[in-house]
PDB file of C-alpha atoms in Angstrom:
ATOM      1  CA  GLN J 933       5.304  19.393 -19.442  1.00  0.00           C
ATOM      2  CA  LYS J 934       5.137  18.116 -15.893  1.00  0.00           C
ATOM      3  CA  GLU J 935       5.549  14.358 -15.894  1.00  0.00           C
ATOM      4  CA  VAL J 936       4.745  11.556 -13.492  1.00  0.00           C
ATOM      5  CA  GLU J 937       6.388   8.276 -14.441  1.00  0.00           C
ATOM      6  CA  GLN J 938       5.528   4.791 -13.274  1.00  0.00           C
ATOM      7  CA  ASN J 939       6.620   1.368 -14.429  1.00  0.00           C
ATOM      8  CA  SER J 940       3.545  -0.007 -16.191  1.00  0.00           C
ATOM      9  CA  GLY J 941       4.222  -3.546 -15.024  1.00  0.00           C
ATOM     10  CA  PRO J 942       2.715  -5.967 -14.669  1.00  0.00           C
ATOM     11  CA  LEU J 943       4.310  -6.509 -11.278  1.00  0.00           C
ATOM     12  CA  SER J 944       3.662  -9.976  -9.972  1.00  0.00           C
ATOM     13  CA  VAL J 945       4.254 -11.000  -6.352  1.00  0.00           C
ATOM     14  CA  PRO J 946       3.252 -14.093  -4.376  1.00  0.00           C
ATOM     15  CA  GLU J 947       0.654 -13.828  -1.639  1.00  0.00           C
ATOM     16  CA  GLY J 948       2.212 -12.673   1.623  1.00  0.00           C
ATOM     17  CA  ALA J 949       5.154 -10.902  -0.028  1.00  0.00           C
ATOM     18  CA  ILE J 950       5.938  -7.195  -0.071  1.00  0.00           C
ATOM     19  CA  ALA J 951       4.935  -5.340  -3.220  1.00  0.00           C
ATOM     20  CA  SER J 952       6.984  -2.243  -4.032  1.00  0.00           C
ATOM     21  CA  LEU J 953       5.584   0.355  -6.410  1.00  0.00           C
ATOM     22  CA  ASN J 954       7.625   3.311  -7.587  1.00  0.00           C
ATOM     23  CA  CYS J 955       6.947   6.742  -9.052  1.00  0.00           C
ATOM     24  CA  THR J 956       9.142   9.623 -10.172  1.00  0.00           C
ATOM     25  CA  TYR J 957       8.029  13.149 -10.958  1.00  0.00           C
ATOM     26  CA  SER J 958       9.569  16.055 -12.814  1.00  0.00           C
ATOM     27  CA  ASP J 959       8.122  19.133 -11.050  1.00  0.00           C
ATOM     28  CA  ARG J 960      10.607  19.857  -8.307  1.00  0.00           C
ATOM     29  CA  VAL J 961       8.238  22.103  -6.336  1.00  0.00           C
ATOM     30  CA  SER J 962       5.425  19.562  -6.059  1.00  0.00           C
ATOM     31  CA  GLN J 963       3.702  19.756  -2.706  1.00  0.00           C
ATOM     32  CA  SER J 964       1.441  16.752  -2.239  1.00  0.00           C
ATOM     33  CA  PHE J 965       1.608  13.142  -3.303  1.00  0.00           C
ATOM     34  CA  PHE J 966      -1.093  10.512  -3.528  1.00  0.00           C
ATOM     35  CA  TRP J 967      -1.551   6.844  -4.275  1.00  0.00           C
ATOM     36  CA  TYR J 968      -4.790   5.598  -5.769  1.00  0.00           C
ATOM     37  CA  ARG J 969      -5.897   1.998  -6.299  1.00  0.00           C
ATOM     38  CA  GLN J 970      -8.004   1.248  -9.364  1.00  0.00           C
ATOM     39  CA  TYR J 971      -9.667  -2.106  -9.891  1.00  0.00           C
ATOM     40  CA  SER J 972     -10.382  -3.124 -13.483  1.00  0.00           C
ATOM     41  CA  GLY J 973     -13.403  -1.243 -14.808  1.00  0.00           C
ATOM     42  CA  LYS J 974     -13.761   0.861 -11.650  1.00  0.00           C
ATOM     43  CA  SER J 975     -12.805   4.374 -10.623  1.00  0.00           C
ATOM     44  CA  PRO J 976      -9.658   5.260  -8.621  1.00  0.00           C
ATOM     45  CA  GLU J 977      -9.819   5.049  -4.837  1.00  0.00           C
ATOM     46  CA  LEU J 978      -7.512   7.163  -2.670  1.00  0.00           C
ATOM     47  CA  ILE J 979      -5.446   4.942  -0.380  1.00  0.00           C
ATOM     48  CA  MET J 980      -2.525   7.125   0.768  1.00  0.00           C
ATOM     49  CA  SER J 981      -1.520  10.779   0.928  1.00  0.00           C
ATOM     50  CA  ILE J 982       1.968  11.988   1.845  1.00  0.00           C
ATOM     51  CA  TYR J 983       3.244  15.524   2.128  1.00  0.00           C
ATOM     52  CA  SER J 984       6.618  15.395   3.918  1.00  0.00           C
ATOM     53  CA  ASN J 985       9.844  13.525   3.332  1.00  0.00           C
ATOM     54  CA  GLY J 986      10.016  10.135   4.996  1.00  0.00           C
ATOM     55  CA  ASP J 987       7.620   7.282   5.576  1.00  0.00           C
ATOM     56  CA  LYS J 988       3.913   7.241   6.329  1.00  0.00           C
ATOM     57  CA  GLU J 989       2.291   4.000   7.404  1.00  0.00           C
ATOM     58  CA  ASP J 990      -1.383   3.042   7.288  1.00  0.00           C
ATOM     59  CA  GLY J 991      -2.130  -0.585   7.997  1.00  0.00           C
ATOM     60  CA  ARG J 992      -0.368  -2.746   5.419  1.00  0.00           C
ATOM     61  CA  PHE J 993       0.511   0.296   3.292  1.00  0.00           C
ATOM     62  CA  THR J 994       3.594   2.488   3.625  1.00  0.00           C
ATOM     63  CA  ALA J 995       4.214   5.513   1.444  1.00  0.00           C
ATOM     64  CA  GLN J 996       7.745   6.836   1.141  1.00  0.00           C
ATOM     65  CA  LEU J 997       8.675  10.285  -0.146  1.00  0.00           C
ATOM     66  CA  ASN J 998      12.084  11.640  -1.111  1.00  0.00           C
ATOM     67  CA  LYS J 999      11.701  15.148  -2.535  1.00  0.00           C
ATOM     68  CA  ALA J1000      15.422  15.553  -3.223  1.00  0.00           C
ATOM     69  CA  SER J1001      15.305  12.545  -5.543  1.00  0.00           C
ATOM     70  CA  GLN J1002      11.769  13.395  -6.752  1.00  0.00           C
ATOM     71  CA  TYR J1003      10.675   9.915  -5.886  1.00  0.00           C
ATOM     72  CA  VAL J1004       7.649   8.474  -4.122  1.00  0.00           C
ATOM     73  CA  SER J1005       6.930   4.821  -3.476  1.00  0.00           C
ATOM     74  CA  LEU J1006       4.228   2.592  -2.045  1.00  0.00           C
ATOM     75  CA  LEU J1007       4.962  -0.610  -0.159  1.00  0.00           C
ATOM     76  CA  ILE J1008       2.231  -3.172   0.415  1.00  0.00           C
ATOM     77  CA  ARG J1009       3.098  -5.683   3.134  1.00  0.00           C
ATOM     78  CA  ASP J1010       1.527  -9.138   3.356  1.00  0.00           C
ATOM     79  CA  SER J1011       0.118  -8.760  -0.156  1.00  0.00           C
ATOM     80  CA  GLN J1012      -3.276 -10.347  -0.740  1.00  0.00           C
ATOM     81  CA  PRO J1013      -4.973 -11.399  -3.997  1.00  0.00           C
ATOM     82  CA  SER J1014      -7.484  -8.616  -3.312  1.00  0.00           C
ATOM     83  CA  ASP J1015      -4.616  -6.115  -3.727  1.00  0.00           C
ATOM     84  CA  SER J1016      -4.432  -7.032  -7.422  1.00  0.00           C
ATOM     85  CA  ALA J1017      -5.222  -3.756  -9.178  1.00  0.00           C
ATOM     86  CA  THR J1018      -3.602  -0.837 -10.983  1.00  0.00           C
ATOM     87  CA  TYR J1019      -1.962   1.686  -8.658  1.00  0.00           C
ATOM     88  CA  LEU J1020      -1.876   5.313  -9.773  1.00  0.00           C
ATOM     89  CA  CYS J1021       0.611   7.830  -8.467  1.00  0.00           C
ATOM     90  CA  ALA J1022      -0.575  11.454  -8.408  1.00  0.00           C
ATOM     91  CA  VAL J1023       1.428  14.597  -7.761  1.00  0.00           C
ATOM     92  CA  TYR J1024      -0.096  17.978  -6.865  1.00  0.00           C
ATOM     93  CA  ASN J1025       1.239  21.511  -7.087  1.00  0.00           C
ATOM     94  CA  ASN J1026      -0.595  24.817  -7.266  1.00  0.00           C
ATOM     95  CA  ASN J1027      -3.998  23.685  -8.499  1.00  0.00           C
ATOM     96  CA  ASP J1028      -2.451  21.140 -10.846  1.00  0.00           C
ATOM     97  CA  MET J1029      -2.786  17.383 -10.188  1.00  0.00           C
ATOM     98  CA  ARG J1030      -0.800  15.058 -12.470  1.00  0.00           C
ATOM     99  CA  PHE J1031      -1.354  11.327 -12.670  1.00  0.00           C
ATOM    100  CA  GLY J1032       0.969   8.568 -13.759  1.00  0.00           C
ATOM    101  CA  ALA J1033      -0.308   5.889 -16.127  1.00  0.00           C
ATOM    102  CA  GLY J1034      -0.297   3.357 -13.305  1.00  0.00           C
ATOM    103  CA  THR J1035       1.416   0.094 -12.367  1.00  0.00           C
ATOM    104  CA  ARG J1036      -0.585  -3.088 -12.665  1.00  0.00           C
ATOM    105  CA  LEU J1037      -0.043  -5.372  -9.665  1.00  0.00           C
ATOM    106  CA  THR J1038      -0.962  -9.046  -9.590  1.00  0.00           C
ATOM    107  CA  VAL J1039      -0.799 -10.967  -6.315  1.00  0.00           C
ATOM    108  CA  LYS J1040      -0.730 -14.706  -6.933  1.00  0.00           C
ATOM    109  CA  PRO J1041      -2.251 -17.072  -4.342  1.00  0.00           C
TER     110      PRO J1041
ATOM    111  CA  ASP W 376     -24.597   8.395   2.351  1.00  0.00           C
ATOM    112  CA  GLY W 377     -21.986  10.947   1.339  1.00  0.00           C
ATOM    113  CA  GLY W 378     -20.372  10.567  -2.016  1.00  0.00           C
ATOM    114  CA  ILE W 379     -20.109  11.370  -5.673  1.00  0.00           C
ATOM    115  CA  THR W 380     -22.542  10.001  -8.213  1.00  0.00           C
ATOM    116  CA  GLN W 381     -22.205   9.919 -11.967  1.00  0.00           C
ATOM    117  CA  SER W 382     -24.795   9.009 -14.541  1.00  0.00           C
ATOM    118  CA  PRO W 383     -25.264   7.232 -16.758  1.00  0.00           C
ATOM    119  CA  LYS W 384     -22.831   4.385 -16.172  1.00  0.00           C
ATOM    120  CA  TYR W 385     -22.693   3.625 -19.897  1.00  0.00           C
ATOM    121  CA  LEU W 386     -23.466   6.025 -22.735  1.00  0.00           C
ATOM    122  CA  PHE W 387     -23.501   5.581 -26.476  1.00  0.00           C
ATOM    123  CA  ARG W 388     -23.187   8.524 -28.826  1.00  0.00           C
ATOM    124  CA  LYS W 389     -23.829   8.757 -32.513  1.00  0.00           C
ATOM    125  CA  GLU W 390     -21.632  10.846 -34.784  1.00  0.00           C
ATOM    126  CA  GLY W 391     -22.520  14.550 -34.621  1.00  0.00           C
ATOM    127  CA  GLN W 392     -24.433  14.242 -31.373  1.00  0.00           C
ATOM    128  CA  ASN W 393     -23.888  16.181 -28.160  1.00  0.00           C
ATOM    129  CA  VAL W 394     -24.206  14.252 -24.897  1.00  0.00           C
ATOM    130  CA  THR W 395     -24.176  15.382 -21.274  1.00  0.00           C
ATOM    131  CA  LEU W 396     -22.634  13.439 -18.398  1.00  0.00           C
ATOM    132  CA  SER W 397     -23.960  14.103 -14.930  1.00  0.00           C
ATOM    133  CA  CYS W 398     -21.861  14.510 -11.765  1.00  0.00           C
ATOM    134  CA  GLU W 399     -23.358  15.229  -8.341  1.00  0.00           C
ATOM    135  CA  GLN W 400     -21.680  15.333  -4.919  1.00  0.00           C
ATOM    136  CA  ASN W 401     -23.071  15.724  -1.410  1.00  0.00           C
ATOM    137  CA  LEU W 402     -19.704  16.038   0.331  1.00  0.00           C
ATOM    138  CA  ASN W 403     -19.957  19.850   0.534  1.00  0.00           C
ATOM    139  CA  HIS W 404     -16.765  20.058  -1.523  1.00  0.00           C
ATOM    140  CA  ASP W 405     -15.935  23.348  -3.205  1.00  0.00           C
ATOM    141  CA  ALA W 406     -13.793  21.996  -6.052  1.00  0.00           C
ATOM    142  CA  MET W 407     -14.884  19.591  -8.784  1.00  0.00           C
ATOM    143  CA  TYR W 408     -13.021  18.074 -11.706  1.00  0.00           C
ATOM    144  CA  TRP W 409     -13.555  16.143 -14.912  1.00  0.00           C
ATOM    145  CA  TYR W 410     -10.938  13.684 -16.177  1.00  0.00           C
ATOM    146  CA  ARG W 411     -10.719  11.427 -19.150  1.00  0.00           C
ATOM    147  CA  GLN W 412      -8.991   8.033 -18.965  1.00  0.00           C
ATOM    148  CA  ASP W 413      -7.857   6.116 -22.032  1.00  0.00           C
ATOM    149  CA  PRO W 414      -6.350   2.604 -21.895  1.00  0.00           C
ATOM    150  CA  GLY W 415      -2.703   2.647 -20.822  1.00  0.00           C
ATOM    151  CA  GLN W 416      -2.715   6.369 -20.097  1.00  0.00           C
ATOM    152  CA  GLY W 417      -2.914   8.456 -16.992  1.00  0.00           C
ATOM    153  CA  LEU W 418      -5.919  10.596 -16.192  1.00  0.00           C
ATOM    154  CA  ARG W 419      -6.067  13.805 -18.200  1.00  0.00           C
ATOM    155  CA  LEU W 420      -7.842  16.889 -16.879  1.00  0.00           C
ATOM    156  CA  ILE W 421     -10.652  18.295 -19.010  1.00  0.00           C
ATOM    157  CA  TYR W 422     -12.107  21.040 -16.801  1.00  0.00           C
ATOM    158  CA  TYR W 423     -12.127  21.994 -13.153  1.00  0.00           C
ATOM    159  CA  SER W 424     -14.138  24.333 -10.974  1.00  0.00           C
ATOM    160  CA  GLN W 425     -13.045  25.796  -7.661  1.00  0.00           C
ATOM    161  CA  ILE W 426     -16.276  27.624  -6.914  1.00  0.00           C
ATOM    162  CA  VAL W 427     -19.823  28.009  -8.170  1.00  0.00           C
ATOM    163  CA  ASN W 428     -20.153  29.919 -11.462  1.00  0.00           C
ATOM    164  CA  ASP W 429     -16.442  29.606 -12.192  1.00  0.00           C
ATOM    165  CA  PHE W 430     -14.474  26.963 -14.072  1.00  0.00           C
ATOM    166  CA  GLN W 431     -11.135  26.600 -15.811  1.00  0.00           C
ATOM    167  CA  LYS W 432      -9.924  24.622 -18.811  1.00  0.00           C
ATOM    168  CA  GLY W 433      -7.628  21.684 -18.237  1.00  0.00           C
ATOM    169  CA  ASP W 434      -5.176  20.125 -20.660  1.00  0.00           C
ATOM    170  CA  ILE W 435      -7.738  18.710 -23.105  1.00  0.00           C
ATOM    171  CA  ALA W 436     -10.784  21.026 -22.967  1.00  0.00           C
ATOM    172  CA  GLU W 437     -11.352  21.222 -26.729  1.00  0.00           C
ATOM    173  CA  GLY W 438     -14.675  19.688 -27.700  1.00  0.00           C
ATOM    174  CA  TYR W 439     -16.025  19.748 -24.136  1.00  0.00           C
ATOM    175  CA  SER W 440     -18.075  22.226 -22.118  1.00  0.00           C
ATOM    176  CA  VAL W 441     -19.135  22.456 -18.460  1.00  0.00           C
ATOM    177  CA  SER W 442     -21.281  24.499 -16.136  1.00  0.00           C
ATOM    178  CA  ARG W 443     -21.253  24.996 -12.355  1.00  0.00           C
ATOM    179  CA  GLU W 444     -24.558  26.570 -11.387  1.00  0.00           C
ATOM    180  CA  LYS W 445     -24.789  24.713  -8.084  1.00  0.00           C
ATOM    181  CA  LYS W 446     -22.107  23.618  -5.640  1.00  0.00           C
ATOM    182  CA  GLU W 447     -23.301  20.024  -5.833  1.00  0.00           C
ATOM    183  CA  SER W 448     -23.392  19.662  -9.609  1.00  0.00           C
ATOM    184  CA  PHE W 449     -20.797  19.820 -12.388  1.00  0.00           C
ATOM    185  CA  PRO W 450     -22.180  18.399 -15.669  1.00  0.00           C
ATOM    186  CA  LEU W 451     -19.919  17.771 -18.655  1.00  0.00           C
ATOM    187  CA  THR W 452     -21.125  18.062 -22.258  1.00  0.00           C
ATOM    188  CA  VAL W 453     -19.209  16.194 -24.928  1.00  0.00           C
ATOM    189  CA  THR W 454     -19.875  18.083 -28.139  1.00  0.00           C
ATOM    190  CA  SER W 455     -19.689  16.920 -31.728  1.00  0.00           C
ATOM    191  CA  ALA W 456     -16.427  18.878 -31.995  1.00  0.00           C
ATOM    192  CA  GLN W 457     -14.710  16.215 -29.863  1.00  0.00           C
ATOM    193  CA  LYS W 458     -13.423  13.876 -32.563  1.00  0.00           C
ATOM    194  CA  ASN W 459     -12.394  10.940 -30.418  1.00  0.00           C
ATOM    195  CA  PRO W 460     -14.692  10.899 -27.389  1.00  0.00           C
ATOM    196  CA  THR W 461     -14.676   7.169 -26.641  1.00  0.00           C
ATOM    197  CA  ALA W 462     -13.167   6.943 -23.139  1.00  0.00           C
ATOM    198  CA  PHE W 463     -13.854   6.467 -19.437  1.00  0.00           C
ATOM    199  CA  TYR W 464     -14.943   9.794 -17.904  1.00  0.00           C
ATOM    200  CA  LEU W 465     -14.282  10.406 -14.229  1.00  0.00           C
ATOM    201  CA  CYS W 466     -15.638  13.170 -12.055  1.00  0.00           C
ATOM    202  CA  ALA W 467     -13.830  14.053  -8.833  1.00  0.00           C
ATOM    203  CA  SER W 468     -14.203  16.531  -6.009  1.00  0.00           C
ATOM    204  CA  SER W 469     -12.059  17.953  -3.226  1.00  0.00           C
ATOM    205  CA  LEU W 470     -12.618  20.228  -0.243  1.00  0.00           C
ATOM    206  CA  GLY W 471     -10.820  22.989  -2.092  1.00  0.00           C
ATOM    207  CA  THR W 472      -7.459  23.735  -3.562  1.00  0.00           C
ATOM    208  CA  SER W 473      -5.674  25.385  -0.631  1.00  0.00           C
ATOM    209  CA  GLY W 474      -3.981  23.395   2.080  1.00  0.00           C
ATOM    210  CA  ARG W 475      -2.753  19.845   2.081  1.00  0.00           C
ATOM    211  CA  ALA W 476      -5.811  17.732   2.853  1.00  0.00           C
ATOM    212  CA  TYR W 477      -7.942  20.130   0.863  1.00  0.00           C
ATOM    213  CA  ASN W 478      -6.513  18.868  -2.412  1.00  0.00           C
ATOM    214  CA  GLU W 479      -7.245  15.171  -1.827  1.00  0.00           C
ATOM    215  CA  GLN W 480      -9.498  14.241  -4.720  1.00  0.00           C
ATOM    216  CA  PHE W 481     -12.253  11.650  -4.473  1.00  0.00           C
ATOM    217  CA  PHE W 482     -13.730  10.062  -7.561  1.00  0.00           C
ATOM    218  CA  GLY W 483     -17.199   9.092  -8.693  1.00  0.00           C
ATOM    219  CA  PRO W 484     -17.847   5.681 -10.302  1.00  0.00           C
ATOM    220  CA  GLY W 485     -17.314   6.975 -13.852  1.00  0.00           C
ATOM    221  CA  THR W 486     -19.198   7.010 -17.148  1.00  0.00           C
ATOM    222  CA  ARG W 487     -18.024   4.897 -20.056  1.00  0.00           C
ATOM    223  CA  LEU W 488     -18.780   6.693 -23.330  1.00  0.00           C
ATOM    224  CA  THR W 489     -18.696   4.893 -26.648  1.00  0.00           C
ATOM    225  CA  VAL W 490     -19.144   6.434 -30.078  1.00  0.00           C
ATOM    226  CA  LEU W 491     -21.161   4.293 -32.467  1.00  0.00           C
TER     227      LEU W 491
END
């Protein structure tokens, strides 16, 4: 069974801090990696995609991928209370998308 | 406005009843998906379709059925054979399944199904 593991949290950071969210996956040949944000009671929203080793930055978000370690992370700089949500990691290979259970992030004013 | 719509937002089912959840997209996406989300769990794939008139079972297809008669529409029927259907149902679509950006999935607002 292909697994995607995330720390369920909750992760609590003060406003303005960096939030670091982590994800590991078991399928070594996974090709594409995604981070979704899901507010309580709402559907997931795609916020980052990453396909190659290294960092990818988009505004306050940075995704980091290390395929050798089977590890993908999401950094949120200057965290805001509006970033409080559950963040889902998703891993794709060959028509198969696997989701982690999510990490709940709380940003305290 | 381009996007994915799901209806109804809330649905209540009695024991032994079949219900159908609607999913429509106007993004011109080829691939569509149905997921189920239970509290504290990741999304689990029920069915997916890569092209009109074709669909494949996901990990938890038992007790569910789908059709894909039009590119824009991918309705899900929850049958009475599904013993524990109370969950949040999410429809998603993507450009296709080949190539990197093609497999980015975008979600509709979801349908919350409750069994009475």
